[in-house]
């Protein structure tokens, strides 16, 4: 066993964990706001808006994230128009490509989760809001959004964990997050066991922290939905 | 020329499907065993299965796959070397992929099946015992058919995620649709076209699966609808 190699490289694992957390936080943060808008559109009365959002979520939930990532990172180079445009310096950077792929992917899942939460809202709550003379925007702000977010909290927690795990795919396009660091160490030191086990342990710890965080959040904001203890 | 590449890419879809089906069978077996253990009277079994599902769900699929494909043989070979044996163990990407996906989705299936088993009313089991049915008969004739209806939504979800997760095995070097798409993309210089074709394949499988499982769901809901009317 060569655990001393791992000990020497602990700093690189820490950097990797930092990148993993940054990718997770950025992807989840951006997609959170996009999903709120799309979830409202998914339940809108216009069939065109509903249909368009449905097709988007269907396509991005129906294909592997790895393909979406490769389409963006390798695929876009096929178009000369893009290569010559001012966007190219950004679109050829792995970090930006990974973020675009992650945001598009997790937004599709989160939109469906939020839209589902919205659909389970009792109609009486909206009728009551209308009876109080609330404008559409006030209804969204005071009734729809809080109800939607608290109702989808546990499913959203799962999605956040999925996103944390999905960041491991960033290693396939040269990014040095936790999995990338582990792969790099296996190649440099010719050891196959310790680097991946260490990576798995770090992911386990990060996952547990996320799970605990979401359980606390559910206790804090979702308590009113729990069956009352008699 | 281009169409030759397209046929080789799509032909490799068969490899992806085989992988998905073998992994599914493994996952269903593990899931059923896990669910029965979790609901069993034995505390030790419950703890072991609880650890299995927590560990598997706490680590990314890709990392588990790398662990099974690279780390496990390395560990076994170290052990063999220490014992003075000159055997050398190596897994094929297909076997490692099936095993890993089976283990991962076995954990998800355990949760799905556990929920479904709890949902079958206990009176049904008691009635079966009263009719003199043995444990195996009770499970096969009474619990299983009712459980399938309850497990179907979760099962559908797990299957759809499993199909997409097979794309990861291309990273171990399995010649599946994703691997061939990558090869064709590099050979022709048309990466967007070929990754789009591979994506279309997965989307088609997703849509077909949804249709088939909807039909299965209607079949297994038949008796239920009559009862609640």
mmCIF file of N, CA and C in Angstrom, chain B residues 56-187:
data_model
loop_
_atom_site.group_PDB
_atom_site.id
_atom_site.type_symbol
_atom_site.label_atom_id
_atom_site.label_comp_id
_atom_site.label_asym_id
_atom_site.label_seq_id
_atom_site.Cartn_x
_atom_site.Cartn_y
_atom_site.Cartn_z
ATOM 1 N N UNK B 56 -23.220 3.394 -1.920
ATOM 2 C CA UNK B 56 -23.351 3.473 -3.373
ATOM 3 C C UNK B 56 -23.942 4.814 -3.783
ATOM 4 N N UNK B 57 -24.908 5.310 -2.990
ATOM 5 C CA UNK B 57 -25.542 6.556 -3.389
ATOM 6 C C UNK B 57 -24.717 7.776 -2.994
ATOM 7 N N UNK B 58 -23.635 7.561 -2.241
ATOM 8 C CA UNK B 58 -22.807 8.685 -1.828
ATOM 9 C C UNK B 58 -21.626 8.942 -2.746
ATOM 10 N N UNK B 59 -21.417 8.056 -3.724
ATOM 11 C CA UNK B 59 -20.240 8.169 -4.591
ATOM 12 C C UNK B 59 -20.720 8.260 -6.037
ATOM 13 N N UNK B 60 -20.109 9.134 -6.864
ATOM 14 C CA UNK B 60 -20.529 9.254 -8.266
ATOM 15 C C UNK B 60 -20.371 7.938 -9.031
ATOM 16 N N UNK B 61 -21.252 7.728 -10.015
ATOM 17 C CA UNK B 61 -21.215 6.510 -10.833
ATOM 18 C C UNK B 61 -19.840 6.304 -11.458
ATOM 19 N N UNK B 62 -19.294 7.409 -11.990
ATOM 20 C CA UNK B 62 -18.009 7.306 -12.693
ATOM 21 C C UNK B 62 -16.918 6.817 -11.745
ATOM 22 N N UNK B 63 -16.896 7.345 -10.520
ATOM 23 C CA UNK B 63 -15.854 6.960 -9.562
ATOM 24 C C UNK B 63 -16.022 5.485 -9.168
ATOM 25 N N UNK B 64 -17.286 5.051 -8.973
ATOM 26 C CA UNK B 64 -17.509 3.636 -8.656
ATOM 27 C C UNK B 64 -17.025 2.742 -9.788
ATOM 28 N N UNK B 65 -17.271 3.196 -11.014
ATOM 29 C CA UNK B 65 -16.855 2.424 -12.173
ATOM 30 C C UNK B 65 -15.338 2.309 -12.230
ATOM 31 N N UNK B 66 -14.655 3.416 -11.966
ATOM 32 C CA UNK B 66 -13.190 3.392 -11.959
ATOM 33 C C UNK B 66 -12.687 2.507 -10.819
ATOM 34 N N UNK B 67 -13.385 2.544 -9.675
ATOM 35 C CA UNK B 67 -13.005 1.697 -8.538
ATOM 36 C C UNK B 67 -13.094 0.224 -8.916
ATOM 37 N N UNK B 68 -14.214 -0.166 -9.564
ATOM 38 C CA UNK B 68 -14.392 -1.580 -9.907
ATOM 39 C C UNK B 68 -13.419 -1.997 -11.009
ATOM 40 N N UNK B 69 -13.207 -1.124 -11.993
ATOM 41 C CA UNK B 69 -12.408 -1.506 -13.159
ATOM 42 C C UNK B 69 -10.907 -1.464 -12.867
ATOM 43 N N UNK B 70 -10.443 -0.450 -12.117
ATOM 44 C CA UNK B 70 -9.006 -0.313 -11.876
ATOM 45 C C UNK B 70 -8.592 -0.738 -10.466
ATOM 46 N N UNK B 71 -9.337 -0.252 -9.449
ATOM 47 C CA UNK B 71 -8.864 -0.443 -8.077
ATOM 48 C C UNK B 71 -9.048 -1.872 -7.586
ATOM 49 N N UNK B 72 -10.207 -2.457 -7.898
ATOM 50 C CA UNK B 72 -10.484 -3.804 -7.388
ATOM 51 C C UNK B 72 -9.482 -4.837 -7.904
ATOM 52 N N UNK B 73 -9.222 -4.903 -9.240
ATOM 53 C CA UNK B 73 -8.204 -5.849 -9.710
ATOM 54 C C UNK B 73 -6.829 -5.547 -9.108
ATOM 55 N N UNK B 74 -6.495 -4.265 -8.940
ATOM 56 C CA UNK B 74 -5.190 -3.912 -8.375
ATOM 57 C C UNK B 74 -5.062 -4.481 -6.961
ATOM 58 N N UNK B 75 -6.154 -4.334 -6.191
ATOM 59 C CA UNK B 75 -6.148 -4.846 -4.820
ATOM 60 C C UNK B 75 -6.021 -6.374 -4.817
ATOM 61 N N UNK B 76 -6.811 -7.025 -5.677
ATOM 62 C CA UNK B 76 -6.791 -8.482 -5.748
ATOM 63 C C UNK B 76 -5.416 -8.979 -6.166
ATOM 64 N N UNK B 77 -4.796 -8.298 -7.140
ATOM 65 C CA UNK B 77 -3.478 -8.727 -7.609
ATOM 66 C C UNK B 77 -2.418 -8.555 -6.540
ATOM 67 N N UNK B 78 -2.560 -7.458 -5.766
ATOM 68 C CA UNK B 78 -1.618 -7.272 -4.650
ATOM 69 C C UNK B 78 -1.734 -8.421 -3.664
ATOM 70 N N UNK B 79 -2.983 -8.802 -3.372
ATOM 71 C CA UNK B 79 -3.228 -9.908 -2.459
ATOM 72 C C UNK B 79 -2.653 -11.205 -2.996
ATOM 73 N N UNK B 80 -2.869 -11.445 -4.298
ATOM 74 C CA UNK B 80 -2.374 -12.672 -4.915
ATOM 75 C C UNK B 80 -0.853 -12.710 -4.888
ATOM 76 N N UNK B 81 -0.250 -11.541 -5.150
ATOM 77 C CA UNK B 81 1.212 -11.468 -5.158
ATOM 78 C C UNK B 81 1.765 -11.780 -3.769
ATOM 79 N N UNK B 82 1.090 -11.241 -2.741
ATOM 80 C CA UNK B 82 1.529 -11.471 -1.368
ATOM 81 C C UNK B 82 1.442 -12.948 -1.021
ATOM 82 N N UNK B 83 0.480 -13.644 -1.640
ATOM 83 C CA UNK B 83 0.339 -15.070 -1.350
ATOM 84 C C UNK B 83 1.270 -15.910 -2.215
ATOM 85 N N UNK B 84 2.034 -15.240 -3.078
ATOM 86 C CA UNK B 84 3.000 -15.949 -3.896
ATOM 87 C C UNK B 84 2.418 -16.561 -5.155
ATOM 88 N N UNK B 85 1.213 -16.136 -5.526
ATOM 89 C CA UNK B 85 0.616 -16.682 -6.743
ATOM 90 C C UNK B 85 0.987 -15.793 -7.928
ATOM 91 N N UNK B 86 1.130 -16.379 -9.122
ATOM 92 C CA UNK B 86 1.449 -15.536 -10.275
ATOM 93 C C UNK B 86 0.230 -15.334 -11.174
ATOM 94 N N UNK B 87 -0.955 -15.540 -10.601
ATOM 95 C CA UNK B 87 -2.183 -15.230 -11.338
ATOM 96 C C UNK B 87 -2.297 -13.716 -11.522
ATOM 97 N N UNK B 88 -2.882 -13.285 -12.645
ATOM 98 C CA UNK B 88 -3.093 -11.858 -12.833
ATOM 99 C C UNK B 88 -4.548 -11.622 -13.229
ATOM 100 N N UNK B 89 -5.233 -10.839 -12.419
ATOM 101 C CA UNK B 89 -6.658 -10.613 -12.664
ATOM 102 C C UNK B 89 -6.866 -9.315 -13.419
ATOM 103 N N UNK B 90 -7.726 -9.380 -14.459
ATOM 104 C CA UNK B 90 -8.085 -8.178 -15.182
ATOM 105 C C UNK B 90 -9.546 -8.322 -15.579
ATOM 106 N N UNK B 91 -10.337 -7.260 -15.438
ATOM 107 C CA UNK B 91 -11.743 -7.333 -15.821
ATOM 108 C C UNK B 91 -11.906 -6.785 -17.225
ATOM 109 N N UNK B 92 -12.852 -7.362 -17.977
ATOM 110 C CA UNK B 92 -13.178 -6.766 -19.274
ATOM 111 C C UNK B 92 -14.062 -5.548 -19.004
ATOM 112 N N UNK B 93 -14.007 -4.538 -19.882
ATOM 113 C CA UNK B 93 -14.856 -3.352 -19.651
ATOM 114 C C UNK B 93 -16.332 -3.724 -19.561
ATOM 115 N N UNK B 94 -16.759 -4.721 -20.373
ATOM 116 C CA UNK B 94 -18.168 -5.098 -20.361
ATOM 117 C C UNK B 94 -18.551 -5.662 -18.993
ATOM 118 N N UNK B 95 -17.738 -6.593 -18.485
ATOM 119 C CA UNK B 95 -18.051 -7.214 -17.187
ATOM 120 C C UNK B 95 -18.026 -6.164 -16.080
ATOM 121 N N UNK B 96 -16.977 -5.322 -16.095
ATOM 122 C CA UNK B 96 -16.882 -4.295 -15.048
ATOM 123 C C UNK B 96 -18.063 -3.334 -15.134
ATOM 124 N N UNK B 97 -18.451 -2.978 -16.372
ATOM 125 C CA UNK B 97 -19.580 -2.062 -16.560
ATOM 126 C C UNK B 97 -20.868 -2.659 -16.035
ATOM 127 N N UNK B 98 -21.146 -3.933 -16.412
ATOM 128 C CA UNK B 98 -22.362 -4.611 -15.941
ATOM 129 C C UNK B 98 -22.369 -4.667 -14.422
ATOM 130 N N UNK B 99 -21.248 -5.103 -13.857
ATOM 131 C CA UNK B 99 -21.186 -5.270 -12.405
ATOM 132 C C UNK B 99 -21.427 -3.932 -11.707
ATOM 133 N N UNK B 100 -20.718 -2.877 -12.156
ATOM 134 C CA UNK B 100 -20.868 -1.587 -11.483
ATOM 135 C C UNK B 100 -22.282 -1.049 -11.604
ATOM 136 N N UNK B 101 -22.817 -1.065 -12.836
ATOM 137 C CA UNK B 101 -24.170 -0.525 -13.025
ATOM 138 C C UNK B 101 -25.179 -1.362 -12.243
ATOM 139 N N UNK B 102 -24.967 -2.694 -12.221
ATOM 140 C CA UNK B 102 -25.855 -3.559 -11.457
ATOM 141 C C UNK B 102 -25.828 -3.210 -9.984
ATOM 142 N N UNK B 103 -24.625 -2.990 -9.454
ATOM 143 C CA UNK B 103 -24.490 -2.658 -8.031
ATOM 144 C C UNK B 103 -25.120 -1.294 -7.740
ATOM 145 N N UNK B 104 -24.843 -0.311 -8.612
ATOM 146 C CA UNK B 104 -25.391 1.034 -8.379
ATOM 147 C C UNK B 104 -26.919 0.998 -8.401
ATOM 148 N N UNK B 105 -27.474 0.414 -9.472
ATOM 149 C CA UNK B 105 -28.930 0.487 -9.600
ATOM 150 C C UNK B 105 -29.612 -0.541 -8.706
ATOM 151 N N UNK B 106 -28.844 -1.553 -8.240
ATOM 152 C CA UNK B 106 -29.377 -2.435 -7.210
ATOM 153 C C UNK B 106 -29.725 -1.641 -5.962
ATOM 154 N N UNK B 107 -28.886 -0.667 -5.629
ATOM 155 C CA UNK B 107 -29.140 0.173 -4.452
ATOM 156 C C UNK B 107 -30.400 1.017 -4.655
ATOM 157 N N UNK B 108 -30.553 1.588 -5.874
ATOM 158 C CA UNK B 108 -31.757 2.395 -6.130
ATOM 159 C C UNK B 108 -33.005 1.511 -6.146
ATOM 160 N N UNK B 109 -32.866 0.303 -6.753
ATOM 161 C CA UNK B 109 -33.997 -0.624 -6.819
ATOM 162 C C UNK B 109 -34.392 -1.072 -5.411
ATOM 163 N N UNK B 110 -33.401 -1.245 -4.522
ATOM 164 C CA UNK B 110 -33.707 -1.638 -3.148
ATOM 165 C C UNK B 110 -34.707 -0.668 -2.539
ATOM 166 N N UNK B 111 -34.437 0.640 -2.708
ATOM 167 C CA UNK B 111 -35.343 1.647 -2.141
ATOM 168 C C UNK B 111 -36.716 1.588 -2.809
ATOM 169 N N UNK B 112 -36.715 1.443 -4.157
ATOM 170 C CA UNK B 112 -37.990 1.376 -4.884
ATOM 171 C C UNK B 112 -38.825 0.186 -4.423
ATOM 172 N N UNK B 113 -38.169 -0.992 -4.387
ATOM 173 C CA UNK B 113 -38.903 -2.208 -4.038
ATOM 174 C C UNK B 113 -39.331 -2.193 -2.575
ATOM 175 N N UNK B 114 -38.507 -1.616 -1.712
ATOM 176 C CA UNK B 114 -38.869 -1.550 -0.292
ATOM 177 C C UNK B 114 -40.161 -0.760 -0.127
ATOM 178 N N UNK B 115 -40.214 0.393 -0.807
ATOM 179 C CA UNK B 115 -41.420 1.215 -0.739
ATOM 180 C C UNK B 115 -42.639 0.465 -1.258
ATOM 181 N N UNK B 116 -42.443 -0.281 -2.366
ATOM 182 C CA UNK B 116 -43.560 -0.997 -2.970
ATOM 183 C C UNK B 116 -44.036 -2.132 -2.062
ATOM 184 N N UNK B 117 -43.066 -2.832 -1.442
ATOM 185 C CA UNK B 117 -43.435 -3.952 -0.558
ATOM 186 C C UNK B 117 -44.243 -3.443 0.628
ATOM 187 N N UNK B 118 -43.845 -2.290 1.172
ATOM 188 C CA UNK B 118 -44.580 -1.731 2.307
ATOM 189 C C UNK B 118 -46.004 -1.377 1.883
ATOM 190 N N UNK B 119 -46.142 -0.980 0.581
ATOM 191 C CA UNK B 119 -47.446 -0.526 0.095
ATOM 192 C C UNK B 119 -48.468 -1.638 -0.081
ATOM 193 N N UNK B 120 -48.026 -2.881 -0.146
ATOM 194 C CA UNK B 120 -48.982 -3.991 -0.285
ATOM 195 C C UNK B 120 -49.643 -4.215 1.078
ATOM 196 N N UNK B 121 -50.993 -4.130 1.148
ATOM 197 C CA UNK B 121 -51.661 -4.229 2.449
ATOM 198 C C UNK B 121 -51.342 -5.555 3.141
ATOM 199 N N UNK B 122 -51.103 -5.475 4.435
ATOM 200 C CA UNK B 122 -50.686 -6.678 5.161
ATOM 201 C C UNK B 122 -51.794 -7.716 5.200
ATOM 202 N N UNK B 123 -53.050 -7.267 5.146
ATOM 203 C CA UNK B 123 -54.189 -8.188 5.150
ATOM 204 C C UNK B 123 -54.111 -9.197 4.013
ATOM 205 N N UNK B 124 -53.550 -8.761 2.869
ATOM 206 C CA UNK B 124 -53.414 -9.657 1.721
ATOM 207 C C UNK B 124 -52.544 -10.854 2.084
ATOM 208 N N UNK B 125 -51.418 -10.569 2.772
ATOM 209 C CA UNK B 125 -50.495 -11.634 3.152
ATOM 210 C C UNK B 125 -51.170 -12.548 4.173
ATOM 211 N N UNK B 126 -51.881 -11.947 5.119
ATOM 212 C CA UNK B 126 -52.561 -12.750 6.134
ATOM 213 C C UNK B 126 -53.618 -13.646 5.502
ATOM 214 N N UNK B 127 -54.349 -13.083 4.531
ATOM 215 C CA UNK B 127 -55.368 -13.876 3.845
ATOM 216 C C UNK B 127 -54.731 -15.056 3.123
ATOM 217 N N UNK B 128 -53.581 -14.803 2.479
ATOM 218 C CA UNK B 128 -52.893 -15.868 1.758
ATOM 219 C C UNK B 128 -52.462 -16.967 2.721
ATOM 220 N N UNK B 129 -51.942 -16.553 3.877
ATOM 221 C CA UNK B 129 -51.542 -17.551 4.881
ATOM 222 C C UNK B 129 -52.762 -18.333 5.344
ATOM 223 N N UNK B 130 -53.896 -17.628 5.516
ATOM 224 C CA UNK B 130 -55.117 -18.291 5.976
ATOM 225 C C UNK B 130 -55.577 -19.341 4.964
ATOM 226 N N UNK B 131 -55.310 -19.064 3.663
ATOM 227 C CA UNK B 131 -55.661 -20.038 2.633
ATOM 228 C C UNK B 131 -54.652 -21.172 2.571
ATOM 229 N N UNK B 132 -53.623 -21.120 3.404
ATOM 230 C CA UNK B 132 -52.653 -22.201 3.447
ATOM 231 C C UNK B 132 -51.542 -22.075 2.424
ATOM 232 N N UNK B 133 -51.356 -20.879 1.841
ATOM 233 C CA UNK B 133 -50.252 -20.697 0.895
ATOM 234 C C UNK B 133 -48.936 -20.579 1.661
ATOM 235 N N UNK B 134 -47.896 -21.198 1.119
ATOM 236 C CA UNK B 134 -46.579 -21.115 1.754
ATOM 237 C C UNK B 134 -45.958 -19.756 1.501
ATOM 238 N N UNK B 135 -44.741 -19.539 2.048
ATOM 239 C CA UNK B 135 -44.104 -18.226 1.915
ATOM 240 C C UNK B 135 -43.767 -17.891 0.474
ATOM 241 N N UNK B 136 -43.251 -18.909 -0.258
ATOM 242 C CA UNK B 136 -42.863 -18.658 -1.648
ATOM 243 C C UNK B 136 -44.090 -18.364 -2.493
ATOM 244 N N UNK B 137 -45.148 -19.159 -2.300
ATOM 245 C CA UNK B 137 -46.374 -18.959 -3.061
ATOM 246 C C UNK B 137 -46.999 -17.608 -2.755
ATOM 247 N N UNK B 138 -47.012 -17.249 -1.461
ATOM 248 C CA UNK B 138 -47.586 -15.961 -1.070
ATOM 249 C C UNK B 138 -46.860 -14.841 -1.795
ATOM 250 N N UNK B 139 -45.515 -14.927 -1.810
ATOM 251 C CA UNK B 139 -44.745 -13.869 -2.450
ATOM 252 C C UNK B 139 -45.032 -13.822 -3.943
ATOM 253 N N UNK B 140 -45.008 -14.994 -4.596
ATOM 254 C CA UNK B 140 -45.100 -15.008 -6.054
ATOM 255 C C UNK B 140 -46.502 -14.675 -6.548
ATOM 256 N N UNK B 141 -47.520 -15.213 -5.873
ATOM 257 C CA UNK B 141 -48.880 -15.061 -6.388
ATOM 258 C C UNK B 141 -49.589 -13.834 -5.840
ATOM 259 N N UNK B 142 -49.258 -13.428 -4.625
ATOM 260 C CA UNK B 142 -50.033 -12.359 -3.981
ATOM 261 C C UNK B 142 -49.245 -11.053 -3.918
ATOM 262 N N UNK B 143 -48.045 -11.113 -3.333
ATOM 263 C CA UNK B 143 -47.305 -9.867 -3.083
ATOM 264 C C UNK B 143 -46.713 -9.313 -4.376
ATOM 265 N N UNK B 144 -46.044 -10.165 -5.153
ATOM 266 C CA UNK B 144 -45.321 -9.694 -6.338
ATOM 267 C C UNK B 144 -46.215 -8.947 -7.344
ATOM 268 N N UNK B 145 -47.363 -9.532 -7.746
ATOM 269 C CA UNK B 145 -48.172 -8.813 -8.749
ATOM 270 C C UNK B 145 -48.650 -7.444 -8.258
ATOM 271 N N UNK B 146 -48.958 -7.330 -6.966
ATOM 272 C CA UNK B 146 -49.428 -6.034 -6.453
ATOM 273 C C UNK B 146 -48.274 -5.062 -6.290
ATOM 274 N N UNK B 147 -47.098 -5.658 -5.980
ATOM 275 C CA UNK B 147 -45.920 -4.826 -5.770
ATOM 276 C C UNK B 147 -45.476 -4.185 -7.086
ATOM 277 N N UNK B 148 -45.630 -4.934 -8.190
ATOM 278 C CA UNK B 148 -45.162 -4.427 -9.489
ATOM 279 C C UNK B 148 -45.858 -3.111 -9.818
ATOM 280 N N UNK B 149 -47.174 -3.046 -9.552
ATOM 281 C CA UNK B 149 -47.913 -1.819 -9.835
ATOM 282 C C UNK B 149 -47.318 -0.645 -9.055
ATOM 283 N N UNK B 150 -47.012 -0.907 -7.780
ATOM 284 C CA UNK B 150 -46.505 0.179 -6.938
ATOM 285 C C UNK B 150 -45.061 0.531 -7.281
ATOM 286 N N UNK B 151 -44.295 -0.467 -7.750
ATOM 287 C CA UNK B 151 -42.870 -0.228 -8.000
ATOM 288 C C UNK B 151 -42.630 0.382 -9.371
ATOM 289 N N UNK B 152 -43.650 0.322 -10.252
ATOM 290 C CA UNK B 152 -43.416 0.671 -11.654
ATOM 291 C C UNK B 152 -42.903 2.100 -11.885
ATOM 292 N N UNK B 153 -43.475 3.123 -11.241
ATOM 293 C CA UNK B 153 -42.944 4.479 -11.492
ATOM 294 C C UNK B 153 -41.464 4.598 -11.128
ATOM 295 N N UNK B 154 -41.080 4.078 -9.957
ATOM 296 C CA UNK B 154 -39.677 4.124 -9.545
ATOM 297 C C UNK B 154 -38.799 3.300 -10.454
ATOM 298 N N UNK B 155 -39.327 2.128 -10.849
ATOM 299 C CA UNK B 155 -38.589 1.245 -11.745
ATOM 300 C C UNK B 155 -38.320 1.932 -13.075
ATOM 301 N N UNK B 156 -39.353 2.569 -13.632
ATOM 302 C CA UNK B 156 -39.214 3.289 -14.902
ATOM 303 C C UNK B 156 -38.102 4.331 -14.800
ATOM 304 N N UNK B 157 -38.151 5.094 -13.726
ATOM 305 C CA UNK B 157 -37.156 6.133 -13.502
ATOM 306 C C UNK B 157 -35.749 5.548 -13.455
ATOM 307 N N UNK B 158 -35.583 4.478 -12.652
ATOM 308 C CA UNK B 158 -34.263 3.849 -12.517
ATOM 309 C C UNK B 158 -33.761 3.325 -13.854
ATOM 310 N N UNK B 159 -34.659 2.720 -14.624
ATOM 311 C CA UNK B 159 -34.258 2.165 -15.918
ATOM 312 C C UNK B 159 -33.784 3.274 -16.855
ATOM 313 N N UNK B 160 -34.514 4.394 -16.877
ATOM 314 C CA UNK B 160 -34.129 5.497 -17.764
ATOM 315 C C UNK B 160 -32.758 6.047 -17.375
ATOM 316 N N UNK B 161 -32.501 6.163 -16.070
ATOM 317 C CA UNK B 161 -31.200 6.661 -15.621
ATOM 318 C C UNK B 161 -30.113 5.638 -15.953
ATOM 319 N N UNK B 162 -30.463 4.348 -15.794
ATOM 320 C CA UNK B 162 -29.494 3.277 -16.078
ATOM 321 C C UNK B 162 -29.064 3.301 -17.545
ATOM 322 N N UNK B 163 -30.035 3.441 -18.451
ATOM 323 C CA UNK B 163 -29.702 3.457 -19.888
ATOM 324 C C UNK B 163 -28.708 4.570 -20.171
ATOM 325 N N UNK B 164 -28.965 5.736 -19.588
ATOM 326 C CA UNK B 164 -28.069 6.865 -19.855
ATOM 327 C C UNK B 164 -26.701 6.649 -19.210
ATOM 328 N N UNK B 165 -26.696 5.958 -18.053
ATOM 329 C CA UNK B 165 -25.423 5.742 -17.359
ATOM 330 C C UNK B 165 -24.515 4.785 -18.132
ATOM 331 N N UNK B 166 -25.083 3.971 -19.060
ATOM 332 C CA UNK B 166 -24.219 3.055 -19.815
ATOM 333 C C UNK B 166 -23.201 3.833 -20.648
ATOM 334 N N UNK B 167 -23.517 5.090 -20.979
ATOM 335 C CA UNK B 167 -22.582 5.886 -21.783
ATOM 336 C C UNK B 167 -21.235 6.032 -21.078
ATOM 337 N N UNK B 168 -21.239 5.942 -19.738
ATOM 338 C CA UNK B 168 -19.992 6.111 -18.983
ATOM 339 C C UNK B 168 -19.010 4.972 -19.236
ATOM 340 N N UNK B 169 -19.552 3.775 -19.579
ATOM 341 C CA UNK B 169 -18.670 2.621 -19.745
ATOM 342 C C UNK B 169 -17.739 2.825 -20.937
ATOM 343 N N UNK B 170 -18.114 3.711 -21.875
ATOM 344 C CA UNK B 170 -17.213 4.011 -22.993
ATOM 345 C C UNK B 170 -15.884 4.560 -22.482
ATOM 346 N N UNK B 171 -15.909 5.184 -21.298
ATOM 347 C CA UNK B 171 -14.671 5.742 -20.739
ATOM 348 C C UNK B 171 -13.720 4.642 -20.258
ATOM 349 N N UNK B 172 -14.267 3.410 -20.052
ATOM 350 C CA UNK B 172 -13.404 2.284 -19.686
ATOM 351 C C UNK B 172 -12.877 1.589 -20.938
ATOM 352 N N UNK B 173 -13.349 2.033 -22.123
ATOM 353 C CA UNK B 173 -12.857 1.435 -23.359
ATOM 354 C C UNK B 173 -13.805 0.436 -23.981
ATOM 355 N N UNK B 174 -15.054 0.328 -23.475
ATOM 356 C CA UNK B 174 -16.025 -0.562 -24.113
ATOM 357 C C UNK B 174 -16.480 0.068 -25.428
ATOM 358 N N UNK B 175 -16.556 -0.770 -26.484
ATOM 359 C CA UNK B 175 -16.904 -0.247 -27.808
ATOM 360 C C UNK B 175 -18.412 -0.080 -27.932
ATOM 361 N N UNK B 176 -18.972 0.778 -27.142
ATOM 362 C CA UNK B 176 -20.413 1.010 -27.225
ATOM 363 C C UNK B 176 -20.677 2.184 -28.167
ATOM 364 N N UNK B 177 -21.926 2.635 -28.206
ATOM 365 C CA UNK B 177 -22.287 3.666 -29.200
ATOM 366 C C UNK B 177 -21.514 4.964 -28.962
ATOM 367 N N UNK B 178 -21.273 5.260 -27.690
ATOM 368 C CA UNK B 178 -20.566 6.488 -27.345
ATOM 369 C C UNK B 178 -19.104 6.422 -27.809
ATOM 370 N N UNK B 179 -18.475 5.266 -27.599
ATOM 371 C CA UNK B 179 -17.078 5.049 -27.987
ATOM 372 C C UNK B 179 -16.927 5.180 -29.506
ATOM 373 N N UNK B 180 -17.849 4.514 -30.228
ATOM 374 C CA UNK B 180 -17.790 4.554 -31.695
ATOM 375 C C UNK B 180 -18.071 5.957 -32.208
ATOM 376 N N UNK B 181 -18.993 6.673 -31.535
ATOM 377 C CA UNK B 181 -19.307 8.043 -31.953
ATOM 378 C C UNK B 181 -18.054 8.903 -31.836
ATOM 379 N N UNK B 182 -17.305 8.664 -30.754
ATOM 380 C CA UNK B 182 -16.081 9.417 -30.542
ATOM 381 C C UNK B 182 -15.071 9.115 -31.646
ATOM 382 N N UNK B 183 -14.958 7.808 -31.973
ATOM 383 C CA UNK B 183 -14.043 7.399 -33.040
ATOM 384 C C UNK B 183 -14.424 8.041 -34.366
ATOM 385 N N UNK B 184 -15.725 7.964 -34.700
ATOM 386 C CA UNK B 184 -16.196 8.529 -35.964
ATOM 387 C C UNK B 184 -16.006 10.042 -35.975
ATOM 388 N N UNK B 185 -16.228 10.670 -34.825
ATOM 389 C CA UNK B 185 -16.079 12.126 -34.736
ATOM 390 C C UNK B 185 -14.640 12.520 -35.043
ATOM 391 N N UNK B 186 -13.689 11.738 -34.503
ATOM 392 C CA UNK B 186 -12.281 12.080 -34.724
ATOM 393 C C UNK B 186 -11.862 11.782 -36.151
ATOM 394 N N UNK B 187 -12.412 10.689 -36.724
ATOM 395 C CA UNK B 187 -11.998 10.292 -38.070
ATOM 396 C C UNK B 187 -12.544 11.243 -39.128
#
